[in-house]
mmCIF file of C-alpha atoms in Angstrom:
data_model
loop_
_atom_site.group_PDB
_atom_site.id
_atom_site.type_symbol
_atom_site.label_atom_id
_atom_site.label_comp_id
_atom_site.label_asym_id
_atom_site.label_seq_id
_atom_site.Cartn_x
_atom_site.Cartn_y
_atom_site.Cartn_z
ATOM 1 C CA UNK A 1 8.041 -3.134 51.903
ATOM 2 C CA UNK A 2 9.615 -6.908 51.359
ATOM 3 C CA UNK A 3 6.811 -9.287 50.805
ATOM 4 C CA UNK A 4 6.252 -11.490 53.683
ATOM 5 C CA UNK A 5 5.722 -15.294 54.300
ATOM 6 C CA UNK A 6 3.990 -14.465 57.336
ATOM 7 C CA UNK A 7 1.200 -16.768 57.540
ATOM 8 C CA UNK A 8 0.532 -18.664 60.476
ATOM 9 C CA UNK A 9 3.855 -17.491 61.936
ATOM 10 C CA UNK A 10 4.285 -15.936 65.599
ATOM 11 C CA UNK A 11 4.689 -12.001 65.660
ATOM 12 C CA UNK A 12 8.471 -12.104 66.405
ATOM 13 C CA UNK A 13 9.381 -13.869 62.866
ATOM 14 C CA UNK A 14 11.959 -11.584 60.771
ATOM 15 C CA UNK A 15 10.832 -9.854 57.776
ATOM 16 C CA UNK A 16 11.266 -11.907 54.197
ATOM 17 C CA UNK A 17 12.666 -10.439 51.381
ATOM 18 C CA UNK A 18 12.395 -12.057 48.193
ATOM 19 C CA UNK A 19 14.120 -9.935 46.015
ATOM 20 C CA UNK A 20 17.666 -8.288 45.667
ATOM 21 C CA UNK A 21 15.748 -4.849 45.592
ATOM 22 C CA UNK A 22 13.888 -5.641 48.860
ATOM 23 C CA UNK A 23 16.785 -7.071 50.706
ATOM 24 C CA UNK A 24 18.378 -3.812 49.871
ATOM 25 C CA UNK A 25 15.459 -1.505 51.118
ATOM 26 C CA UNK A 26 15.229 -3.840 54.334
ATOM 27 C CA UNK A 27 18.991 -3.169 55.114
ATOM 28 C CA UNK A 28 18.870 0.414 54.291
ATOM 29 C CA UNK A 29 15.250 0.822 56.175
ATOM 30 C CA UNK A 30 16.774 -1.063 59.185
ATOM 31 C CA UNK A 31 20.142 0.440 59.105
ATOM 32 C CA UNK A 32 18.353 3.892 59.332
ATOM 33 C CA UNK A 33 15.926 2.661 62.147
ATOM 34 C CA UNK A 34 18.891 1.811 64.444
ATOM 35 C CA UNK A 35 21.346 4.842 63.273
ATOM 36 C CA UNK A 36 18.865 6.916 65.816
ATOM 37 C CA UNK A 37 18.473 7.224 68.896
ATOM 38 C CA UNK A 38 15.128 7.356 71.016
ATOM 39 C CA UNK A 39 14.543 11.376 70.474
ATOM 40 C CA UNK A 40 15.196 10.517 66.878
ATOM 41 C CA UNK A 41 18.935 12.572 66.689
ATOM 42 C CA UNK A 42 21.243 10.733 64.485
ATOM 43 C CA UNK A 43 23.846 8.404 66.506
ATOM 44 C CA UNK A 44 26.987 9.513 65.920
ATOM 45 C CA UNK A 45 29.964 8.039 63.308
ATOM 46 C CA UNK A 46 31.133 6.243 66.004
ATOM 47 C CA UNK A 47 28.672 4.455 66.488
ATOM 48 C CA UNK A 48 27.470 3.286 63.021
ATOM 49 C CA UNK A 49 25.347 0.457 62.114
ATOM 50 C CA UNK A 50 26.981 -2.367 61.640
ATOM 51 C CA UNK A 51 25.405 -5.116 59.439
ATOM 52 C CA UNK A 52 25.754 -8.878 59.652
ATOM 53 C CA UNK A 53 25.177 -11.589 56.929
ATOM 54 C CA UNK A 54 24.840 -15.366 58.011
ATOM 55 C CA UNK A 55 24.327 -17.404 54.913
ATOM 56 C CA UNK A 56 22.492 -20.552 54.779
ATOM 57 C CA UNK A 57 20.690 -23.148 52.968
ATOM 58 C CA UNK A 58 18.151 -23.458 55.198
ATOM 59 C CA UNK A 59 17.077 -26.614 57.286
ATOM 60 C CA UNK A 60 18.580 -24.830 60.442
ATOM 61 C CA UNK A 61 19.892 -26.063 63.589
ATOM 62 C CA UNK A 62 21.439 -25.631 66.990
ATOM 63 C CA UNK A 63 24.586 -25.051 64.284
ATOM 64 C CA UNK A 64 23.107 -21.984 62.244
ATOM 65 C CA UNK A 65 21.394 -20.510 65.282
ATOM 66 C CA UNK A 66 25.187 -20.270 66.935
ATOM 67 C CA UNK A 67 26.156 -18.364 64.054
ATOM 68 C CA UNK A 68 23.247 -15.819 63.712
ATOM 69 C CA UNK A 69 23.486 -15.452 68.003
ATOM 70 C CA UNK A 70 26.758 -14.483 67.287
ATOM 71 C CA UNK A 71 25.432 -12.135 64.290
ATOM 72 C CA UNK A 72 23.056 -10.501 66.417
ATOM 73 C CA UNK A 73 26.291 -9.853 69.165
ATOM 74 C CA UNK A 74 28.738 -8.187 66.887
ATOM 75 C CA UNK A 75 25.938 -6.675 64.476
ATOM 76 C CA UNK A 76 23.183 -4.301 64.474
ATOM 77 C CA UNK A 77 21.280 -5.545 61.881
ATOM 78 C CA UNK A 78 20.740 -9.440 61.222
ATOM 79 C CA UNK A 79 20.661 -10.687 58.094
ATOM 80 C CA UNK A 80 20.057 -14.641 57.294
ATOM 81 C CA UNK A 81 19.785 -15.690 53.708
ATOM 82 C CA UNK A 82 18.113 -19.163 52.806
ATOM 83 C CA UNK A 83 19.016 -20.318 49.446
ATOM 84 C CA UNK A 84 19.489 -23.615 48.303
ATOM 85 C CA UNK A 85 22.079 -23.171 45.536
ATOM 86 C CA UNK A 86 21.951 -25.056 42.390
ATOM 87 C CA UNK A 87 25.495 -24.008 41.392
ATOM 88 C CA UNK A 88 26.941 -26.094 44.110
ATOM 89 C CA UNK A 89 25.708 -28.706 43.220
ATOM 90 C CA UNK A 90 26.924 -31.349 40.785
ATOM 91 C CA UNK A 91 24.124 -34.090 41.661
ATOM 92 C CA UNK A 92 20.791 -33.193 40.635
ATOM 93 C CA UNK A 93 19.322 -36.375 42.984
ATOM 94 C CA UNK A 94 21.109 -34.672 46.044
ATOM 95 C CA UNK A 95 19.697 -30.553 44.941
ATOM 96 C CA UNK A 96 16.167 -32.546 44.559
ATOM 97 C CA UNK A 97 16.541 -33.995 48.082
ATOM 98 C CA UNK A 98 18.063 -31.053 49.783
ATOM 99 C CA UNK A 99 15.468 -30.630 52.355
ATOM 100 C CA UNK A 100 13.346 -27.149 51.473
ATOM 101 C CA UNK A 101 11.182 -25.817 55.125
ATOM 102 C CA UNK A 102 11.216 -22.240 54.364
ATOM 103 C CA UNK A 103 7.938 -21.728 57.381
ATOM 104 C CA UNK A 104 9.869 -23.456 59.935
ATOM 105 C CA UNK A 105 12.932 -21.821 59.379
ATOM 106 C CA UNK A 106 11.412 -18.567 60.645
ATOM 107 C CA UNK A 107 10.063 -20.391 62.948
ATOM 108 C CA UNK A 108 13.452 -21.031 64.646
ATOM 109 C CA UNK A 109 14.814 -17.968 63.623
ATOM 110 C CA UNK A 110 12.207 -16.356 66.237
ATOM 111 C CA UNK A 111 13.132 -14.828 68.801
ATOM 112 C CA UNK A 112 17.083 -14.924 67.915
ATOM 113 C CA UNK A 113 17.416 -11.047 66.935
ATOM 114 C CA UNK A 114 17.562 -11.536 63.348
ATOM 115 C CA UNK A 115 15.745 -8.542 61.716
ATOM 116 C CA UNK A 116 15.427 -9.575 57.871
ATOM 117 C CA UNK A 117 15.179 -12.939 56.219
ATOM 118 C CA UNK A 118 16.457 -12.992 52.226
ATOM 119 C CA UNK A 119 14.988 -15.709 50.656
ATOM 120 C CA UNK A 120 15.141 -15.626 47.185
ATOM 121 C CA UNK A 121 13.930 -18.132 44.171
ATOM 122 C CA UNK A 122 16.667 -19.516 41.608
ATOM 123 C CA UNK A 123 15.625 -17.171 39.026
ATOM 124 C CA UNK A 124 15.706 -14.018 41.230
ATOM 125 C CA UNK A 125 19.706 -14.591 42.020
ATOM 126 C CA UNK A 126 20.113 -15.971 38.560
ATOM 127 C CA UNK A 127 18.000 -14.592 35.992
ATOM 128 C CA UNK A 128 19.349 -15.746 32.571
ATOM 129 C CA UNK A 129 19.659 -19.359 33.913
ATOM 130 C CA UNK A 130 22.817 -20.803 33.115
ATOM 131 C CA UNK A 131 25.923 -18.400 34.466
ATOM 132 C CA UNK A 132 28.596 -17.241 32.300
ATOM 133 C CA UNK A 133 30.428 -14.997 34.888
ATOM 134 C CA UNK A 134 31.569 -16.956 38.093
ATOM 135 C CA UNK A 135 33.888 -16.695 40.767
ATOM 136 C CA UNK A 136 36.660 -19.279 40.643
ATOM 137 C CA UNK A 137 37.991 -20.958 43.810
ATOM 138 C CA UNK A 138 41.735 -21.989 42.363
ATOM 139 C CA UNK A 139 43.646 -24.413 43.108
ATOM 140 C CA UNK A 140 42.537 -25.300 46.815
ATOM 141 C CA UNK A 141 38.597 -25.355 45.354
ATOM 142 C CA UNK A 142 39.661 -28.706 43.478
ATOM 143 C CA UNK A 143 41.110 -30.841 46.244
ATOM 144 C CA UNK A 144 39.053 -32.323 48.963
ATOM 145 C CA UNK A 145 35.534 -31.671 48.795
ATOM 146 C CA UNK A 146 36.695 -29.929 45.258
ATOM 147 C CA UNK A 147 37.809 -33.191 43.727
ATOM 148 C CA UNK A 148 34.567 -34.988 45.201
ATOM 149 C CA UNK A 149 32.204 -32.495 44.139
ATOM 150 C CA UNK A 150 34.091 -30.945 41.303
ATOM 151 C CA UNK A 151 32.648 -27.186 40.893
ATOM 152 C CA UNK A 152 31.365 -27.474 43.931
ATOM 153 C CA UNK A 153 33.485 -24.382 45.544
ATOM 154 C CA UNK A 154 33.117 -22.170 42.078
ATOM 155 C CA UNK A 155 29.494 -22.346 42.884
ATOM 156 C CA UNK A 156 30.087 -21.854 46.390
ATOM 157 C CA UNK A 157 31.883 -18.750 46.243
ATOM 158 C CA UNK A 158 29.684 -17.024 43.337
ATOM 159 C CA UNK A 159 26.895 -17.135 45.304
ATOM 160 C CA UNK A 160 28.132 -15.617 48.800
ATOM 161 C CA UNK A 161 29.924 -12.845 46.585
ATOM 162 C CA UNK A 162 26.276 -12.121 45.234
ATOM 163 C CA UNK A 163 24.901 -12.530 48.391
ATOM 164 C CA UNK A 164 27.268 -10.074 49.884
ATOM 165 C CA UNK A 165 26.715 -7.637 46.709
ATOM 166 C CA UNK A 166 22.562 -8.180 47.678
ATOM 167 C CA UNK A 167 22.857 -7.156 51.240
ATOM 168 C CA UNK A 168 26.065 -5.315 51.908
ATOM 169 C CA UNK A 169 27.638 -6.740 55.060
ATOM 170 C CA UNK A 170 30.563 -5.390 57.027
ATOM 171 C CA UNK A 171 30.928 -9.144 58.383
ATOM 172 C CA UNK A 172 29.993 -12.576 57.388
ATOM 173 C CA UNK A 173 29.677 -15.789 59.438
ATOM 174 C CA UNK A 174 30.284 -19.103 58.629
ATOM 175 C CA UNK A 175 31.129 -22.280 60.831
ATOM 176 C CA UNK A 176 34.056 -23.841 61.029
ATOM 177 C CA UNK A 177 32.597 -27.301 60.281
ATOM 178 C CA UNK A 178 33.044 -26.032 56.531
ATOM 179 C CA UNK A 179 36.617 -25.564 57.287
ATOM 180 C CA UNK A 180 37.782 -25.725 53.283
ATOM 181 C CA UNK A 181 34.606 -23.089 53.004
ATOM 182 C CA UNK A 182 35.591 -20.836 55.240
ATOM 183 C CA UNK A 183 39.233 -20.573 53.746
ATOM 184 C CA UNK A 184 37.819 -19.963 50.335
ATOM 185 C CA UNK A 185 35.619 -17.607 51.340
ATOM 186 C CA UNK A 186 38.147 -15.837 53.112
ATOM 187 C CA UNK A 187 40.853 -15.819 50.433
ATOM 188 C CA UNK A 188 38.114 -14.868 48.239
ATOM 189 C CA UNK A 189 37.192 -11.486 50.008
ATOM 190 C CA UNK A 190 41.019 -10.668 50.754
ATOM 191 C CA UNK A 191 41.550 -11.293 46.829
ATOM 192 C CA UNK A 192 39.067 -9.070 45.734
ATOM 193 C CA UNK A 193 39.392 -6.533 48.750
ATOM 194 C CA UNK A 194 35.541 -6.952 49.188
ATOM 195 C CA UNK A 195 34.537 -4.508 52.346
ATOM 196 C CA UNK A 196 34.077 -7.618 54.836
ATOM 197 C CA UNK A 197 35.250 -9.318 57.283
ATOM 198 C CA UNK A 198 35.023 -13.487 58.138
ATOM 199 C CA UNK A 199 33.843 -14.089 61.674
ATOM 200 C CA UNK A 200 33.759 -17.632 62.436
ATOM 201 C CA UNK A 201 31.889 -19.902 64.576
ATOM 202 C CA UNK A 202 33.089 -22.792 66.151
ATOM 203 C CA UNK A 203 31.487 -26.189 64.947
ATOM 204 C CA UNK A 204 28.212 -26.943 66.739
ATOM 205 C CA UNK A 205 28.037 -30.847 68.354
ATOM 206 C CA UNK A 206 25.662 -33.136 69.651
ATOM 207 C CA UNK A 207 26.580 -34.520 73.280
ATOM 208 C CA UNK A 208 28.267 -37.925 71.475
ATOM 209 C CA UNK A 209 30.282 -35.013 69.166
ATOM 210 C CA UNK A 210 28.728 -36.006 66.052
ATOM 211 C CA UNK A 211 28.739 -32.705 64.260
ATOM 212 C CA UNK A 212 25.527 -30.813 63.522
ATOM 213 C CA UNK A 213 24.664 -30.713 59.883
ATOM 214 C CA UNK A 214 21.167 -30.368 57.817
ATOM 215 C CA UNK A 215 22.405 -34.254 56.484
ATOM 216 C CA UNK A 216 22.169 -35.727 59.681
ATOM 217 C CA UNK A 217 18.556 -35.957 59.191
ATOM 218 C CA UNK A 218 18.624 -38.508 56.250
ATOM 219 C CA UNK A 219 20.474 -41.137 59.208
ATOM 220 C CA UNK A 220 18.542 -43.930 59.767
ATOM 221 C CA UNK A 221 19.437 -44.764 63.848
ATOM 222 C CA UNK A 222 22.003 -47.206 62.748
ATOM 223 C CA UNK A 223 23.703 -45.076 60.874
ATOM 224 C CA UNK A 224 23.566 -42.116 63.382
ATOM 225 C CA UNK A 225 25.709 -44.365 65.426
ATOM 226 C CA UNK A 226 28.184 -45.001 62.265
ATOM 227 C CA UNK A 227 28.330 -41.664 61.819
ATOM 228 C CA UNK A 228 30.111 -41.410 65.120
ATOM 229 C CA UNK A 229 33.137 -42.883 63.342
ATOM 230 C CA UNK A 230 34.155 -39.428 62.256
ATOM 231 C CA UNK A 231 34.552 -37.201 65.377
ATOM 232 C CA UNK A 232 36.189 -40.497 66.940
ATOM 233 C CA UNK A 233 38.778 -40.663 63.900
ATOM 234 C CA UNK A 234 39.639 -36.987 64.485
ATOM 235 C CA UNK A 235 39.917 -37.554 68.731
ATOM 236 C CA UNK A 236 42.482 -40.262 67.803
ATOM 237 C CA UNK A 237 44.096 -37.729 65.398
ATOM 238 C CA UNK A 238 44.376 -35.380 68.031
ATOM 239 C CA UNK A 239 45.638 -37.776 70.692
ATOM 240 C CA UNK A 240 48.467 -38.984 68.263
ATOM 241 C CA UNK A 241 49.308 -34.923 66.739
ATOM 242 C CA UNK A 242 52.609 -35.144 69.452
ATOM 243 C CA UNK A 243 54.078 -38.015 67.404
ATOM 244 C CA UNK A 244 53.968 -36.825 64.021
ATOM 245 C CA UNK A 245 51.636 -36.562 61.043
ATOM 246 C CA UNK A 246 52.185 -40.650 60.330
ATOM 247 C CA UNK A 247 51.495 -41.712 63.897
ATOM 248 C CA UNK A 248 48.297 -38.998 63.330
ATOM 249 C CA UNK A 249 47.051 -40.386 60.149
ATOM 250 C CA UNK A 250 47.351 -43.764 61.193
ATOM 251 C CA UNK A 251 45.763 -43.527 64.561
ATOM 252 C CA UNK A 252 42.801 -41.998 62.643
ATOM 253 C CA UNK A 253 42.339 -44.160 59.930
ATOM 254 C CA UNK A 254 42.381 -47.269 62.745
ATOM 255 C CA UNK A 255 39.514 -45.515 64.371
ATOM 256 C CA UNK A 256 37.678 -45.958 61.408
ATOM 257 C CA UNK A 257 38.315 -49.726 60.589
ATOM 258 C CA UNK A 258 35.572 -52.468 61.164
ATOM 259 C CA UNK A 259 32.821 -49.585 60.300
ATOM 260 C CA UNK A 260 30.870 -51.278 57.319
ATOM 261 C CA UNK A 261 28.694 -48.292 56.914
ATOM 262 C CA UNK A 262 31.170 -45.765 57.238
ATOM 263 C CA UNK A 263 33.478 -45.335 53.295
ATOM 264 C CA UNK A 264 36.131 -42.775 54.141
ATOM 265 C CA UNK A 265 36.318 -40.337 51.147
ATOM 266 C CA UNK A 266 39.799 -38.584 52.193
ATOM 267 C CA UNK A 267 41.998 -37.842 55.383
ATOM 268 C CA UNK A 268 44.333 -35.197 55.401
ATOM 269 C CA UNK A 269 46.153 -32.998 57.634
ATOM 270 C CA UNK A 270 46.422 -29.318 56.494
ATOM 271 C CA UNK A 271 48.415 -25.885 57.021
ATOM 272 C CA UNK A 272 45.873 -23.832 58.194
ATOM 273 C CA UNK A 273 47.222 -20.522 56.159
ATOM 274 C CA UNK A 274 47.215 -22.542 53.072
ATOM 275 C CA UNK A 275 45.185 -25.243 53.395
ATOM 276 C CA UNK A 276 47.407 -27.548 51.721
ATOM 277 C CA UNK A 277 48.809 -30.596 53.027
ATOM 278 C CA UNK A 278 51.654 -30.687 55.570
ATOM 279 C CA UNK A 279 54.922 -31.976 54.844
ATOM 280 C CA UNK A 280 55.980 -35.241 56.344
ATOM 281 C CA UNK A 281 58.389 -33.534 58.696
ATOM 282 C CA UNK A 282 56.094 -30.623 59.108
ATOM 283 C CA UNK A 283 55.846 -29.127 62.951
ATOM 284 C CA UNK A 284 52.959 -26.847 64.420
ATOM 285 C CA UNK A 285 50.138 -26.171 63.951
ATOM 286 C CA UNK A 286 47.276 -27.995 61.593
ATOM 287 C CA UNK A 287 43.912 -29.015 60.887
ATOM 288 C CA UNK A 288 43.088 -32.950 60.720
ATOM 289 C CA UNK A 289 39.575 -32.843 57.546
ATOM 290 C CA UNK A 290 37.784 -36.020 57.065
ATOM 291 C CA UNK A 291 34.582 -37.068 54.524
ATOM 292 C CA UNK A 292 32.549 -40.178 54.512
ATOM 293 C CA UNK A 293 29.772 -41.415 52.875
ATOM 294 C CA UNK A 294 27.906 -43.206 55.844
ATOM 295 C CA UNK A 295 25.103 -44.910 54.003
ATOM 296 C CA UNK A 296 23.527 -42.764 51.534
ATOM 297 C CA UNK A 297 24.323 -39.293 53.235
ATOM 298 C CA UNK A 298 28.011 -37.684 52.539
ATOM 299 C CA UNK A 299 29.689 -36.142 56.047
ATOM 300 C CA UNK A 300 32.164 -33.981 57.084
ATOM 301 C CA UNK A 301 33.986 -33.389 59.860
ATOM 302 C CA UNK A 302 37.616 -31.239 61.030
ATOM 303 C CA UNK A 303 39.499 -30.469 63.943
ATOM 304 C CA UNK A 304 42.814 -28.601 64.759
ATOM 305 C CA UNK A 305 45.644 -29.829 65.971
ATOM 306 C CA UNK A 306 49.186 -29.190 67.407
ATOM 307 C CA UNK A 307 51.835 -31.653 65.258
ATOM 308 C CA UNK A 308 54.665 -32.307 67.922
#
């Protein structure tokens, strides 16, 4: 049996594996539980357990609880990992202040179907410290968030492949406000024909459209309204898409003028099967990607588009 971080939590918390081992009995214990029926007869191949992984760093929200509602739809068995992963990042002040609530967590996981929690320390996912073997992300994991956060995406994707070695999904969910993420992730499982498939959620908003993200929290209520400046860039992306990726870029980079907290870290428009940027002439469909450092906290927002 997983240990537990039970304490003081209501009945209907998930279980809490903290090791690869345990994560692996929970799946397989689980996976066995729900591969019979009532009089205890094996269900038959038709009907196999499906299991579903929903990776996170934990400080959920509204956001993460769309994805592991979705989980618990397509999926008999519920798996949500909370891991805040040092190889993603290359600021140690921003790992430090990653916010760490590992009680409350479960807490919001109750109730939400999700059968095991794997929640593992730094040195049960990497052992020897430093990692020599790691996953590269090419040439898409060095532009946008890439170049901003260089080795950001390497990190990214070595830790979801272990994550996916730990607990063995047959799908994975991810949202699509991590739109660069999710094509990474994707062209990382179709590269190495890993037995999984990407399910994605749409991006989770606040009734102004300010995306929901475990950042948000650092705004000050001065900057929450700042912050605003992103979805508004990519509405007047969006209203402009039928004149042409310069009328786009333009109308969104206006919306974002006269915002003194707001510093724009890149605009683009991207092809959504390669994620690279569309040509000047380019027709169809795309996907407008913005970052901003509003204050002291580092957004991101996306949206897709039809250019006209």
């Amino acid at each position: 049996m997983a240990e537990a971080v039970t304490d003081a939590l209501a009945a209907d918390t998930p279980i809490v594996a903290l090791t690869v081992a345990d994560v692996r009995r929970e799946v397989e214990d689980a996976a066995t539980r729900k591969a019979t029926d009532a009089s205890g007869a094996a269900v038959p191949a038709s009907g196999r357990v499906r299991v579903a992984l929903v990776p996170t760093m934990g400080a959920l929200h509204a956001g993460h609880l769309a994805l592991v509602d979705r989980a618990a739809e397509i999926a008999d068995v519920v798996v949500v990992s909370i891991f805040v992963n040092p190889l993603q990042f290359n600021d140690p002040a921003d790992l430090e202040r990653y916010p760490r609530d590992l009680e409350g967590d479960l807490r919001t996981l109750a109730g939400h179907g999700v059968d095991i929690v794997f929640a593992p320390l730094v040195d049960e996912l990497y052992p020897r410290g430093d990692v020599q073997t790691r996953v590269t992300a090419g040439r898409v994991g060095t532009l946008f968030e890439g170049r901003s956060r260089p080795g950001h995406f390497d990190g990214v994707l070595t830790v979801v492949s272990k994550l996916i070695n730990a607990v063995g999904p047959q799908r994975i969910l991810f949202g699509q406000k991590d739109a660069q993420q999710v094509f990474l992730v994707s062209q990382m499982i179709t590269d190495l024909n890993m037995p999984v498939q990407v399910e994605v959620v749409e991006t989770v908003r606040d009734p102004d459209e300010l995306a929901l993200s475990s950042r948000n929290r650092f705004l000050d209520a001065r900057e929450r309204r700042a912050a605003l400046t992103l979805p508004h860039m990519l509405e007047a992306a969006e209203s402009a898409a039928d004149r042409g990726i310069d009328a786009v870029l333009a109308a969104a980079q206006s919306a974002a003028m006269g915002e003194a907290l707001v510093e724009v870290d890149y605009l683009a428009i991207v092809h959504p099967e390669t994620f690279l940027p569309v040509d000047d002439d380019y027709h169809g469909p795309a996907r407008a990607i913005v970052a901003a450092r509003v204050g002291d906290t580092r957004l991101i927002d996306n949206a897709a588009l039809y250019l006209g």
